[in-house]
């Protein structure tokens, strides 16, 4: 039995007129679906906003940046992996530079704690960082005045340094800063350049902390022999950052002679990974929200089933008549299924609108990282799809009941 | 057209078996107008429902236009009801929220004819309404119509698909006598235009519009006579 397009048109018209005729009952019935869809849409909107915020922060921090740290394998005995064995040595960084084609820039970074002094002031707690010139590219922080370190600075361990604006202010250096001298641990250093202030306000860093940079080789000279060293590198692009990570890992294992099966004695972190982790977490939350929705849709669905059963029994005579003029069981079935689906979609529509309103509300919460909260299109699609599925699933039994009614008995129904 | 042989219908109520029809034989030819009469409980409605393909016999054969109806599936029966049967009920059975025109168009929703345009559907419904003399009430809803007008809408709906047989189970049962005669005039007019008509009634003056009277008693055909013979028999009996 083929149902004609005219049948579908009439069935949908009838469904809409039924909902309209019983509008209060329809709204109350679809409340479960409305609340379920509205709350998920709102949660998804909040997550979307949060994600947009976090991704933006990560991006400003540099998604293709890679860090290498010394790392003692978990639960490994201290004597098997002594500090000396796991700490990163300068020659290892040189080796990485040679062997990792996916890297655009790589620099060792070491921090030393020495007093920093000018003629005016003497300061403690300013970090002195030893770097290669590649650092500017790896950290995306340029020299805005003066020059970067050059080969000779590095080779001759020259006593030159770069400052940021905060350090210049703290040391009360003359306006331009470049050309002044400062004392690091009592040694005279020439200020050759000014490094731009850090942009990313993440991980506790901001532009108000004073920073002093010296050539890496110079830092080694100032350093006690047991020093801590990490590596900052930049992949050629975010796309190859995972490849670059693998190259670093392979090279490090090779030069450290780590046997297959033995754990790494270092750790390679790609910012990308944090993004992935965040995305995983967001997906997890979405799944939990989905579960909650599942339950509320179940409750909503039972409401729909109930009202459809009421509708079938209220309209028993009508069903009998429709059968008498030629409606097949499948036509009756389809009509009641459509009615349940339309009712659910109507609930879904109100729910999505409610979620949208909630999302707009979220963006006005002061201080919350939800400025970008919005209902994504896929969530609207999923909401409607789920509503329709609930309609079919819970409308099925009442529709089956209607389709199986005996025409004579139905027409005799009071 | 209609060929019924040895038709039986047994209802089971708990342990008890009710024999509503006990072997009915009936032939109705093209363009006949037949009245079915009999005491209450004699099986008139049961017979009508089976002829109208709303119900199935327990036993016996029923051919409608040469088709063995008793062996049909529910979907095939629905199709027969849609295309070959026009059924008029005692209590009209109109959809309260729809206009007269929409009520008349109802069978088209379930029609096999997929290609009909809205204009054609309306034209056919109006044509049917014209045949029952009700073109001035097409946008009225049932509660804005009199009983006679409602029954005329129901007749228009029944003849919309040009059925092989137009059946009516006590169509005047809910109407006063003047309106009853108006309704019977409409049936008579349709019959004159070639329609086969089968009417259940309790009243002799309603049966008088027909050419032939079939009387049932206790699930049997008691008599099957022309209207003249039936009237003569009544006077004699
Ligand atoms: N669904 C049913 N279940 C059980 N018995 C039934 C059913 N339908 C009809 N009957 C019985 O079958 C017999 C015939 O009923 P039917 O309705 O055909 O009578 P009728 O001639 O139309 O009577 P009336 O003139 O009162 O309408 C009656 O005894 C009735 O009680
Ligand atoms: Mg009856």
XYZ file of C-alpha atoms in Angstrom, chain A residues 61 65 139 141 198-209 211:
17
model
C 50.200 30.786 23.296
C 55.093 24.988 20.342
C 58.430 31.978 21.998
C 58.674 37.416 21.305
C 54.650 38.717 26.919
C 51.145 38.673 25.418
C 49.628 35.467 26.639
C 48.269 35.925 30.114
C 48.545 32.295 30.959
C 50.261 30.124 33.523
C 50.876 33.073 35.804
C 52.979 35.026 33.348
C 52.193 38.571 32.522
C 53.988 41.673 31.446
C 54.578 42.933 34.976
C 57.305 40.391 35.808
C 62.881 39.374 32.834
